[in-house]
PDB file of C-alpha atoms in Angstrom:
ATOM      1  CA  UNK A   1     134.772  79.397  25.043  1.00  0.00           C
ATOM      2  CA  UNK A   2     132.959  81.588  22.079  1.00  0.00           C
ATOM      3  CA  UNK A   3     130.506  83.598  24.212  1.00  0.00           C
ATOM      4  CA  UNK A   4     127.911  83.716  22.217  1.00  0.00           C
ATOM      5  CA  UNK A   5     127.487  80.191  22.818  1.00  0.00           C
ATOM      6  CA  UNK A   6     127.580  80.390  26.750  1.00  0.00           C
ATOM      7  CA  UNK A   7     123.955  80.410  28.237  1.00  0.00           C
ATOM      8  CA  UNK A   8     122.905  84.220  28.691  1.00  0.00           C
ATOM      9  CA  UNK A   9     121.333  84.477  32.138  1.00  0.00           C
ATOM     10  CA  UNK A  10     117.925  85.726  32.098  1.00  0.00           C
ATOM     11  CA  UNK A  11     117.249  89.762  32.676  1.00  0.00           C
ATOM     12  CA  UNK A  12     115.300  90.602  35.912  1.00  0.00           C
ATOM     13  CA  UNK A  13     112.432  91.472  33.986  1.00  0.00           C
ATOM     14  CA  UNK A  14     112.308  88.325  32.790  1.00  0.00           C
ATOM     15  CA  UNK A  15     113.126  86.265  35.861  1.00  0.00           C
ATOM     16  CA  UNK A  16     110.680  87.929  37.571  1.00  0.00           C
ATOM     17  CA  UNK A  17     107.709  87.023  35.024  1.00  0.00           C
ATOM     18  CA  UNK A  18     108.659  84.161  34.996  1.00  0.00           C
ATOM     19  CA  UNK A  19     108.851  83.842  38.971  1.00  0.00           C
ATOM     20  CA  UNK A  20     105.005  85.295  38.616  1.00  0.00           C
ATOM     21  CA  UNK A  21     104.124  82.828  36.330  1.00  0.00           C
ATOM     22  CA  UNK A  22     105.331  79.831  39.025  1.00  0.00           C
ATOM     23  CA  UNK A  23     103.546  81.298  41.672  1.00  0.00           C
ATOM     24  CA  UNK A  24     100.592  81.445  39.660  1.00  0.00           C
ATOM     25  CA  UNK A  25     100.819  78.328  38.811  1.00  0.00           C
ATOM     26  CA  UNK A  26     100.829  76.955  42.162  1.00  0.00           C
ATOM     27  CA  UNK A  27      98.403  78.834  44.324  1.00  0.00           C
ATOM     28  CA  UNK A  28      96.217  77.864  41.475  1.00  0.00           C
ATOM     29  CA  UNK A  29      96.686  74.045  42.041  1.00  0.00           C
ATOM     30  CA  UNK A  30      96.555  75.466  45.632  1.00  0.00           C
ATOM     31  CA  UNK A  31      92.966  76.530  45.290  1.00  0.00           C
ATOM     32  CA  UNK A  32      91.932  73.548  43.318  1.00  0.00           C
ATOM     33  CA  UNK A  33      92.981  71.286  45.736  1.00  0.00           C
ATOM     34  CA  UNK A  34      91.471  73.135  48.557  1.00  0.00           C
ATOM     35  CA  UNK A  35      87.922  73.354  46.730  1.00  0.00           C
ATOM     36  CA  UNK A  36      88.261  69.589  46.580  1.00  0.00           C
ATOM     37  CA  UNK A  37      88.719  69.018  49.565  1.00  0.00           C
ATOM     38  CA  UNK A  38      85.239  71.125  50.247  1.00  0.00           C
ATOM     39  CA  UNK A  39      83.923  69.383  47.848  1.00  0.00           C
ATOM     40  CA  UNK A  40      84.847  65.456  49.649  1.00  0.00           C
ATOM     41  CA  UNK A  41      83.533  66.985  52.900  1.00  0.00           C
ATOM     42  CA  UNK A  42      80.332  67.708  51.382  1.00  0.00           C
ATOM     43  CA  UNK A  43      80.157  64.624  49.192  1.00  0.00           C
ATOM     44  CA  UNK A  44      77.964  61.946  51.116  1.00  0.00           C
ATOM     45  CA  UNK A  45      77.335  58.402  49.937  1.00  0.00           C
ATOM     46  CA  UNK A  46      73.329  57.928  49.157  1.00  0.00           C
ATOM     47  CA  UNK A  47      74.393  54.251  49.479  1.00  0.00           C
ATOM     48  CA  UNK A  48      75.854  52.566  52.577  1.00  0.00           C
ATOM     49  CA  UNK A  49      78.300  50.025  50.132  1.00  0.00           C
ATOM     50  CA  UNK A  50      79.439  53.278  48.241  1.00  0.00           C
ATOM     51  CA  UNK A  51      81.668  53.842  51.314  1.00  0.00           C
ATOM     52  CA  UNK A  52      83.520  50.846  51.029  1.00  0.00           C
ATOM     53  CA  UNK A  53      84.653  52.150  47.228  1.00  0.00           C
ATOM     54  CA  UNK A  54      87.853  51.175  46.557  1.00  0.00           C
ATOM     55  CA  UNK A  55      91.074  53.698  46.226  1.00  0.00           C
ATOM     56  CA  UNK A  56      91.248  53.950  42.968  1.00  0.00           C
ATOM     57  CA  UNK A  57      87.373  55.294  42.409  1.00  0.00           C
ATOM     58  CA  UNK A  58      88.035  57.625  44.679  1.00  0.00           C
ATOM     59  CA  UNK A  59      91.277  58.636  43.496  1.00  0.00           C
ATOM     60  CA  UNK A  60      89.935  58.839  39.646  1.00  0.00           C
ATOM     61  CA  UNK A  61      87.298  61.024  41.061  1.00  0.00           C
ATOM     62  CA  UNK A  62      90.102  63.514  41.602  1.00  0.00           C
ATOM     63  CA  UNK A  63      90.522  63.719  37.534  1.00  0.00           C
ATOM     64  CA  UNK A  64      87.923  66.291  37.194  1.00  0.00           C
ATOM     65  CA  UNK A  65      88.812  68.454  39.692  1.00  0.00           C
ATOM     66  CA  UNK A  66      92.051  68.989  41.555  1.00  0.00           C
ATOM     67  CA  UNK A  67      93.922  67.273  38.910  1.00  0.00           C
ATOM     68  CA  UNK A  68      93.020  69.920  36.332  1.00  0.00           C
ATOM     69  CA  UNK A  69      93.780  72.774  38.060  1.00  0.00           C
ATOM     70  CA  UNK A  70      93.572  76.186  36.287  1.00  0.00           C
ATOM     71  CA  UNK A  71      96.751  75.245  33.771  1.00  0.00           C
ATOM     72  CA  UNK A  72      95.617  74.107  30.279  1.00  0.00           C
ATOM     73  CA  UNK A  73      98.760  72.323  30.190  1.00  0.00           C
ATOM     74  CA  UNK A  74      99.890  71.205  26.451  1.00  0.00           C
ATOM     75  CA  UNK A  75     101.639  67.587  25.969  1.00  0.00           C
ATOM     76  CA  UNK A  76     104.436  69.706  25.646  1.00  0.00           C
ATOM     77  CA  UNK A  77     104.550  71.721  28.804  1.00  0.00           C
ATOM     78  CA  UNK A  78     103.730  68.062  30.724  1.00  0.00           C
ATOM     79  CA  UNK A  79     106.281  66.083  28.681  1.00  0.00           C
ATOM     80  CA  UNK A  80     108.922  63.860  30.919  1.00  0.00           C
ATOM     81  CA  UNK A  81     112.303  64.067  28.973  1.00  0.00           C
ATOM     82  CA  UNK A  82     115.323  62.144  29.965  1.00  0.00           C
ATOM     83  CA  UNK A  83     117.203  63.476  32.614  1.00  0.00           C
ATOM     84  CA  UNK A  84     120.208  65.768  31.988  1.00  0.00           C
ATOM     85  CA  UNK A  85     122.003  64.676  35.225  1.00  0.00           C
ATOM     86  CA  UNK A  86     124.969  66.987  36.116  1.00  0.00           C
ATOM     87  CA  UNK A  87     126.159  65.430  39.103  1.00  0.00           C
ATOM     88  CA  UNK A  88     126.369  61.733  41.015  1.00  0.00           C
ATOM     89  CA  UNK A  89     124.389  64.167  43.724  1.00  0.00           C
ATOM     90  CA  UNK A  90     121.546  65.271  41.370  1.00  0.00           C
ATOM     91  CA  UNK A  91     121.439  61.661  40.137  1.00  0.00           C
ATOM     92  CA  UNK A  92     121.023  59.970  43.574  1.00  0.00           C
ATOM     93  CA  UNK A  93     118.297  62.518  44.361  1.00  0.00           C
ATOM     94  CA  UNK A  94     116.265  61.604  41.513  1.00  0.00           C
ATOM     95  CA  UNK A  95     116.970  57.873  42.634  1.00  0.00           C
ATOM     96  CA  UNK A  96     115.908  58.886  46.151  1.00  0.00           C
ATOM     97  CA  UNK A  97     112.965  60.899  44.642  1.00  0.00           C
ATOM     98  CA  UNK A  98     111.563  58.050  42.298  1.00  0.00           C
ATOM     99  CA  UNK A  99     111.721  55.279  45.019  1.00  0.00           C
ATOM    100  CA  UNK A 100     109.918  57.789  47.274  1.00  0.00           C
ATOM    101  CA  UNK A 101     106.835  57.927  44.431  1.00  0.00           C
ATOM    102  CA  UNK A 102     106.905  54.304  43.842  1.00  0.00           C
ATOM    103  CA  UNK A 103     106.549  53.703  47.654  1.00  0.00           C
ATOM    104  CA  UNK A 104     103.784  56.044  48.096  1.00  0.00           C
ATOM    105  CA  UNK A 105     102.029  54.273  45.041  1.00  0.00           C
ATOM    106  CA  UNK A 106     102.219  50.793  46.726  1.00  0.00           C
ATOM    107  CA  UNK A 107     101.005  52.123  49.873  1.00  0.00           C
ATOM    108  CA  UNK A 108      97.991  53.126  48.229  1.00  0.00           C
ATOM    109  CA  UNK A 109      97.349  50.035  46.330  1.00  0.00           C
ATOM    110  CA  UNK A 110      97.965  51.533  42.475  1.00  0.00           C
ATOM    111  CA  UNK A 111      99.511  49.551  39.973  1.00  0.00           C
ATOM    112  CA  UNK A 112     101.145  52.014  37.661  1.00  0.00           C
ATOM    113  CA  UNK A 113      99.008  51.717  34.346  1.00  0.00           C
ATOM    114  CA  UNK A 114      95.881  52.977  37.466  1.00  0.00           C
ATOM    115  CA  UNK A 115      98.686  55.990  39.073  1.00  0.00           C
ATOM    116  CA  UNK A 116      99.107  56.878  35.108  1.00  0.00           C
ATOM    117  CA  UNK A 117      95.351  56.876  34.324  1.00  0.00           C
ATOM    118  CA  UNK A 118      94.831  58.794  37.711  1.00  0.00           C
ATOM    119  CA  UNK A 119      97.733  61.864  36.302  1.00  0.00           C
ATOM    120  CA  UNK A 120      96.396  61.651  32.750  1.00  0.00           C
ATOM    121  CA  UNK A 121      99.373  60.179  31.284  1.00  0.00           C
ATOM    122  CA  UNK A 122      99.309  58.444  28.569  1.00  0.00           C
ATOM    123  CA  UNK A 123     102.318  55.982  28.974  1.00  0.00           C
ATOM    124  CA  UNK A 124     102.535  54.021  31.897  1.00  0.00           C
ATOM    125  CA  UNK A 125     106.320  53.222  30.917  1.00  0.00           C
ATOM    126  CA  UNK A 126     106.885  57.456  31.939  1.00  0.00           C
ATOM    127  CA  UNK A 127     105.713  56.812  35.520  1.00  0.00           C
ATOM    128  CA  UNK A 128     108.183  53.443  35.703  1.00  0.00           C
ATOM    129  CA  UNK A 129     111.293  55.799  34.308  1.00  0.00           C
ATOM    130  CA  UNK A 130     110.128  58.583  37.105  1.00  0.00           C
ATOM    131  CA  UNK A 131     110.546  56.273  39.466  1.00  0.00           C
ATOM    132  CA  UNK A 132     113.295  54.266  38.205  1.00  0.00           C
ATOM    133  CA  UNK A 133     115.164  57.509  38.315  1.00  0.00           C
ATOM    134  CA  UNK A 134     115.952  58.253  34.694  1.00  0.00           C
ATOM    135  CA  UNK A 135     113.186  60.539  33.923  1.00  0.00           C
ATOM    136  CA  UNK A 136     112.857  64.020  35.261  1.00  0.00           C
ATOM    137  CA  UNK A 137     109.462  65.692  36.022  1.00  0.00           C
ATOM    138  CA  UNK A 138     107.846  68.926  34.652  1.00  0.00           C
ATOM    139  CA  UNK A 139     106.514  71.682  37.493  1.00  0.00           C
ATOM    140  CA  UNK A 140     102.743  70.896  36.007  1.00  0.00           C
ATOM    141  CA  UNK A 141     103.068  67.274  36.705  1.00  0.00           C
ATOM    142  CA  UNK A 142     104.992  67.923  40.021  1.00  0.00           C
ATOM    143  CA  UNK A 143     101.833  69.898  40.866  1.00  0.00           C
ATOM    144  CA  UNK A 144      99.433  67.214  39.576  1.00  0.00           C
ATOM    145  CA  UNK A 145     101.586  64.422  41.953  1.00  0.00           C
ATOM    146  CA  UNK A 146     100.863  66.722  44.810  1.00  0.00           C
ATOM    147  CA  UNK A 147      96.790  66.805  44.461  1.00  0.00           C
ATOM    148  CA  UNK A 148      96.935  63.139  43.591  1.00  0.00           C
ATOM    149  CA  UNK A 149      98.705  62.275  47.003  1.00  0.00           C
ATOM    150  CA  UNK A 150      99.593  64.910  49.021  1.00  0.00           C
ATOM    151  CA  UNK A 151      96.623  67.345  49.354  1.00  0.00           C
ATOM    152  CA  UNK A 152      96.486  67.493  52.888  1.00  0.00           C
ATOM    153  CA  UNK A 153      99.885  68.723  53.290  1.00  0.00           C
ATOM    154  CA  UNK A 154     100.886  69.763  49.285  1.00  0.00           C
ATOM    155  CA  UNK A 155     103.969  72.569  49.774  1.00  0.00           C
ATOM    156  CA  UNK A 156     106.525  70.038  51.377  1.00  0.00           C
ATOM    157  CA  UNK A 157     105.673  67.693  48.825  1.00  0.00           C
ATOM    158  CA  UNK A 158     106.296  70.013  45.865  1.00  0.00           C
ATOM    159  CA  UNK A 159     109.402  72.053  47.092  1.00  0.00           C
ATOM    160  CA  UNK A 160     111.453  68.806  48.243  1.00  0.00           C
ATOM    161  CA  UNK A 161     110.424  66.927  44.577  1.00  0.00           C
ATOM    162  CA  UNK A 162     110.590  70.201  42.945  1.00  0.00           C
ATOM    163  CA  UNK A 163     114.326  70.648  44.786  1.00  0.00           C
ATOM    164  CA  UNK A 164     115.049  67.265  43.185  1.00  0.00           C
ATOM    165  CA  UNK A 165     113.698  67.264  39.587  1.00  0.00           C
ATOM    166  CA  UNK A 166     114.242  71.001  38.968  1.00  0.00           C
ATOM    167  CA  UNK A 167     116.693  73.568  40.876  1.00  0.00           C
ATOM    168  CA  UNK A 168     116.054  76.449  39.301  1.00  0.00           C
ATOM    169  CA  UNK A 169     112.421  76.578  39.519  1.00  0.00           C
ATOM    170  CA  UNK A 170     112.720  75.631  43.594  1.00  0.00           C
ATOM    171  CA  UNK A 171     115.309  78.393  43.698  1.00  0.00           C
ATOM    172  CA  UNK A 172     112.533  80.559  42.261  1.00  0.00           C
ATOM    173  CA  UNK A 173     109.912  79.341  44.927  1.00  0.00           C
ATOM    174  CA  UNK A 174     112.488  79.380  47.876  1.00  0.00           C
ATOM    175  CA  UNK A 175     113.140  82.988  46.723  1.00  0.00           C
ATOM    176  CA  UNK A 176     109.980  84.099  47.171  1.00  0.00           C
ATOM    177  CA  UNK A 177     109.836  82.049  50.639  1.00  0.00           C
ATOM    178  CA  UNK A 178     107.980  78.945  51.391  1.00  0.00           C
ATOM    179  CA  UNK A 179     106.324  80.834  54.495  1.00  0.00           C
ATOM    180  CA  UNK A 180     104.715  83.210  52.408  1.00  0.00           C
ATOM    181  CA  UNK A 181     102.805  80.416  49.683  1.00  0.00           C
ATOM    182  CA  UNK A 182     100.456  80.331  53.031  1.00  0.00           C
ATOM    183  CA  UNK A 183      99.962  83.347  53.675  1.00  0.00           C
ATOM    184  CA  UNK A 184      99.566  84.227  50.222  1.00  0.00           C
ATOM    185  CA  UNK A 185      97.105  81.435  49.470  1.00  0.00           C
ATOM    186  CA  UNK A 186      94.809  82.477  52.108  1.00  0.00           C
ATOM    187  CA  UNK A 187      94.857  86.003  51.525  1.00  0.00           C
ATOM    188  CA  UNK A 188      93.312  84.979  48.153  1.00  0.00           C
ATOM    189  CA  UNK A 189      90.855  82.885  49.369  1.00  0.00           C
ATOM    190  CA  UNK A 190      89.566  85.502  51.325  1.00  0.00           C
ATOM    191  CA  UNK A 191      89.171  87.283  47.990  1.00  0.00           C
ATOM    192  CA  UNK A 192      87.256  84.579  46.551  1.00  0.00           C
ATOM    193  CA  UNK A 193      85.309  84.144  49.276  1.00  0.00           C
ATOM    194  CA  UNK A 194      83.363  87.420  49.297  1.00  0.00           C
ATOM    195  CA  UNK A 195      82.703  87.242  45.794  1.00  0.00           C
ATOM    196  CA  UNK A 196      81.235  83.544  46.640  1.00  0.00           C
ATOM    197  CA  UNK A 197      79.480  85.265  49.501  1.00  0.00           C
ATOM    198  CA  UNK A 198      77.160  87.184  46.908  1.00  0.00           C
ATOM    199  CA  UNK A 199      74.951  84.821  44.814  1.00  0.00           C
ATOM    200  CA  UNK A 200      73.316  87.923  43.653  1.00  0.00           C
ATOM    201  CA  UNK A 201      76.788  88.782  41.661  1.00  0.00           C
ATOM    202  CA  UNK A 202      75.884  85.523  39.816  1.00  0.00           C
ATOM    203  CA  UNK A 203      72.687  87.145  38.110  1.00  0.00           C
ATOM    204  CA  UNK A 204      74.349  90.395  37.087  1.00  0.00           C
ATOM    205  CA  UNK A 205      75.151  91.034  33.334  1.00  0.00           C
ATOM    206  CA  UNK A 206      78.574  91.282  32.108  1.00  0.00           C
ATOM    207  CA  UNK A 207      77.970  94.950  31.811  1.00  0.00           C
ATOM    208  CA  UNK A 208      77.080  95.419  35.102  1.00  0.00           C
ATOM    209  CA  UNK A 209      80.028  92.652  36.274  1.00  0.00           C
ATOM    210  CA  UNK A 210      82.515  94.907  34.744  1.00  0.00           C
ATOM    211  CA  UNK A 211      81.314  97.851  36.488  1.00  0.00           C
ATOM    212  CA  UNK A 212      81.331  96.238  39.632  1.00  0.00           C
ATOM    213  CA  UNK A 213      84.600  94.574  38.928  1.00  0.00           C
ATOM    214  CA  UNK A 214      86.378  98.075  37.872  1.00  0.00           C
ATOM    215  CA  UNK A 215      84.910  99.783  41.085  1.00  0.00           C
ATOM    216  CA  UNK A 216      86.376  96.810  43.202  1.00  0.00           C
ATOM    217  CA  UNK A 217      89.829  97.385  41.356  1.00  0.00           C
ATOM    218  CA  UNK A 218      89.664 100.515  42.176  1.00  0.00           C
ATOM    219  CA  UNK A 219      88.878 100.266  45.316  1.00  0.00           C
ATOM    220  CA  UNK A 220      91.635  97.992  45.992  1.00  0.00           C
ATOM    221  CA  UNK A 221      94.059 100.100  44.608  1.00  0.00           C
ATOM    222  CA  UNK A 222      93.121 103.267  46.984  1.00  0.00           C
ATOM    223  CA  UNK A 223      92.835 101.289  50.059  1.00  0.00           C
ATOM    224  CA  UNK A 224      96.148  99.402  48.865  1.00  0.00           C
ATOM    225  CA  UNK A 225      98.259 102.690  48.688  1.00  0.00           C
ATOM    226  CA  UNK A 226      96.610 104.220  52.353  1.00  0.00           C
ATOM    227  CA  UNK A 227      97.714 101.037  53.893  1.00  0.00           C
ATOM    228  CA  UNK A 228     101.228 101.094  52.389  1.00  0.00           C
ATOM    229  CA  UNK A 229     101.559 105.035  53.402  1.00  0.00           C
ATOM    230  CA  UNK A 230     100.326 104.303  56.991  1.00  0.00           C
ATOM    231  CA  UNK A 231     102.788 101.145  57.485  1.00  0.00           C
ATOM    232  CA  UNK A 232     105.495 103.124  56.197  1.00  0.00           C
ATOM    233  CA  UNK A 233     104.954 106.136  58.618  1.00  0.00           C
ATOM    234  CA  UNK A 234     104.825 103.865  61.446  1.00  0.00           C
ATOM    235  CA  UNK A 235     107.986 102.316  60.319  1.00  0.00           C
ATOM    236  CA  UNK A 236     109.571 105.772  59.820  1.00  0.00           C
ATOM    237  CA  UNK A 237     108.369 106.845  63.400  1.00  0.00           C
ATOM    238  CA  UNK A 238     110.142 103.775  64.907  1.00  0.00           C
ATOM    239  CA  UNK A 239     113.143 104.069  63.348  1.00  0.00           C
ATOM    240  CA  UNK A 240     113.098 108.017  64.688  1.00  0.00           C
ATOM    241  CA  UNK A 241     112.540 106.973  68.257  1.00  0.00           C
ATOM    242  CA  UNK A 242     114.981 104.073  68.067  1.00  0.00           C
ATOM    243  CA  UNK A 243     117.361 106.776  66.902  1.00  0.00           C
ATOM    244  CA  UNK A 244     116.281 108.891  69.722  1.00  0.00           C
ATOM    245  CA  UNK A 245     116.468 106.164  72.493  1.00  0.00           C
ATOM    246  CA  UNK A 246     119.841 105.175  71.516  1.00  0.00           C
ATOM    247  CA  UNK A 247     121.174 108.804  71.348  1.00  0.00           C
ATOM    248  CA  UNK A 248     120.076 109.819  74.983  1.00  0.00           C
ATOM    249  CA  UNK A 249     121.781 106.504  75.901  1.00  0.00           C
TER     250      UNK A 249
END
C-alpha cells in the first residue's frame, strides 16, 4: 500500500484541540439545557387550558432555547451522510440505535415531519433513514436529540448514540471520562453563577467589563497555581511518609 495514501493519524496537538473543541461543544448544550430547564420551572400558565397544551407545543418551545445551544452549526457541520458501515457489528448498532429513536418518537406522540420541525431539519425523509438505520448522525445533531428528549438525564443518551454513530468522537469523550462531564459542568456553573449573582456587572461599560474581566483572569490564574503548589506538596508529603511507614516495616 503507497503510504502516502494511508490515513495519517492526527498529531497530539491536534487531537487534543480537537478533544477541546468536543468538550466545548457539549458542556455548552449542557448549559443550555440546564437554563431550560430553569426556565420550564419558572414558566407558569396565565391560563388554566394552557396546561393541557399538547406535546408538540411544548416540545417546539424548546426551538429557541436548548435546541440552539451555543454552536452556530452550518448545514454542513449538521449534514446526515450515508453511513460508511465497516462491520455487520457497527451496522446492527445503528439498526439498534435508529429503532431506539423511532420508539422514543412514538412514545411521545411525534409524527416525523413534527420530530424534524422540532430538530430544525429540513427533510423529514433524514429522520426516517436515521432510524431506518442507513443514515449516520453528526455530534451537533446527536447533541440536539439529547435536549429534544433526554434533558433530564442527557450524558447516557449522547455517549451510548454517540458510541453508535461515531467511535472516534466517543473515544474522545470516554478519554476524557464520562465522570468528569459532571463535575466539569458544575464547576462552570458555579462560574456563571457569580457573574449572574451581580446585576450591577450588567450596567458596567465595556471598558470597565474588561477591567473587571482581566482582574478576574488574573485572579484565577494566581489562586489557580497556589492551589496546584499546595495539592502537590501534600501529595509529595504522603508519598514521603508512605515511604517512611513502609521502610520501618
Amino acid at each position: 500500500m503507497d503510504p502516502d495514501n494511508e490515513k495519517r493519524p492526527a498529531s497530539d496537538p491536534e487531537l487534543g484541540n480537537k478533544a477541546r473543541a468536543l468538550q466545548d461543544m457539549l458542556l455548552d448544550a449542557l448549559h443550555a439545557m440546564r437554563s431550560q430547564e430553569e426556565l420550564d420551572d419558572l414558566r407558569e400558565p396565565s391560563e388554566p387550558e394552557k396546561v393541557t397544551e399538547n406535546i408538540f407545543d411544548r416540545l417546539a418551545s424548546l426551538t429557541g432555547s436548548a435546541l440552539r445551544f451555543g454552536v452556530r452549526a452550518t448545514d454542513r457541520s449538521l449534514q446526515v451522510g450515508r453511513a460508511l458501515v465497516n462491520s455487520q457489528d457497527q451496522l446492527r448498532a445503528m439498526l439498534l440505535a435508529g429503532n431506539s429513536i423511532r420508539d422514543i418518537r412514538e412514545v411521545a406522540g411525534l409524527t416525523l415531519a413534527e420530530m424534524s420541525e422540532a430538530l430544525n431539519l429540513r427533510d423529514k425523509s433524514v429522520l426516517e433513514a436515521i432510524e431506518n438505520g442507513t443514515k449516520t448522525l453528526s455530534f451537533e445533531l446527536i447533541l440536539r436529540l439529547a435536549a429534544l428528549i433526554a434533558r433530564n438525564d442527557p450524558i447516557p443518551f449522547i455517549m451510548r448514540t454517540t458510541r453508535n454513530y461515531n467511535p472516534e468522537v466517543w473515544q474522545i469523550l470516554n478519554d476524557w471520562g464520562v465522570a468528569k462531564v459532571s463535575l466539569q459542568f458544575e464547576r462552570e456553573r458555579e462560574f456563571i453563577n457569580i457573574f449572574r449573582r451581580h446585576d450591577s456587572a450588567r450596567t458596567l461599560s465595556d471598558e470597565g467589563f474588561h477591567k473587571v474581566l482581566e482582574f478576574t483572569r488574573q485572579s484565577f490564574e494566581m489562586s489557580l497555581h497556589f492551589a496546584e503548589d499546595q495539592e502537590k506538596q501534600v501529595a509529595e508529603l504522603r508519598d514521603s511518609l508512605a515511604r517512611e511507614n513502609q521502610g520501618g516495616m
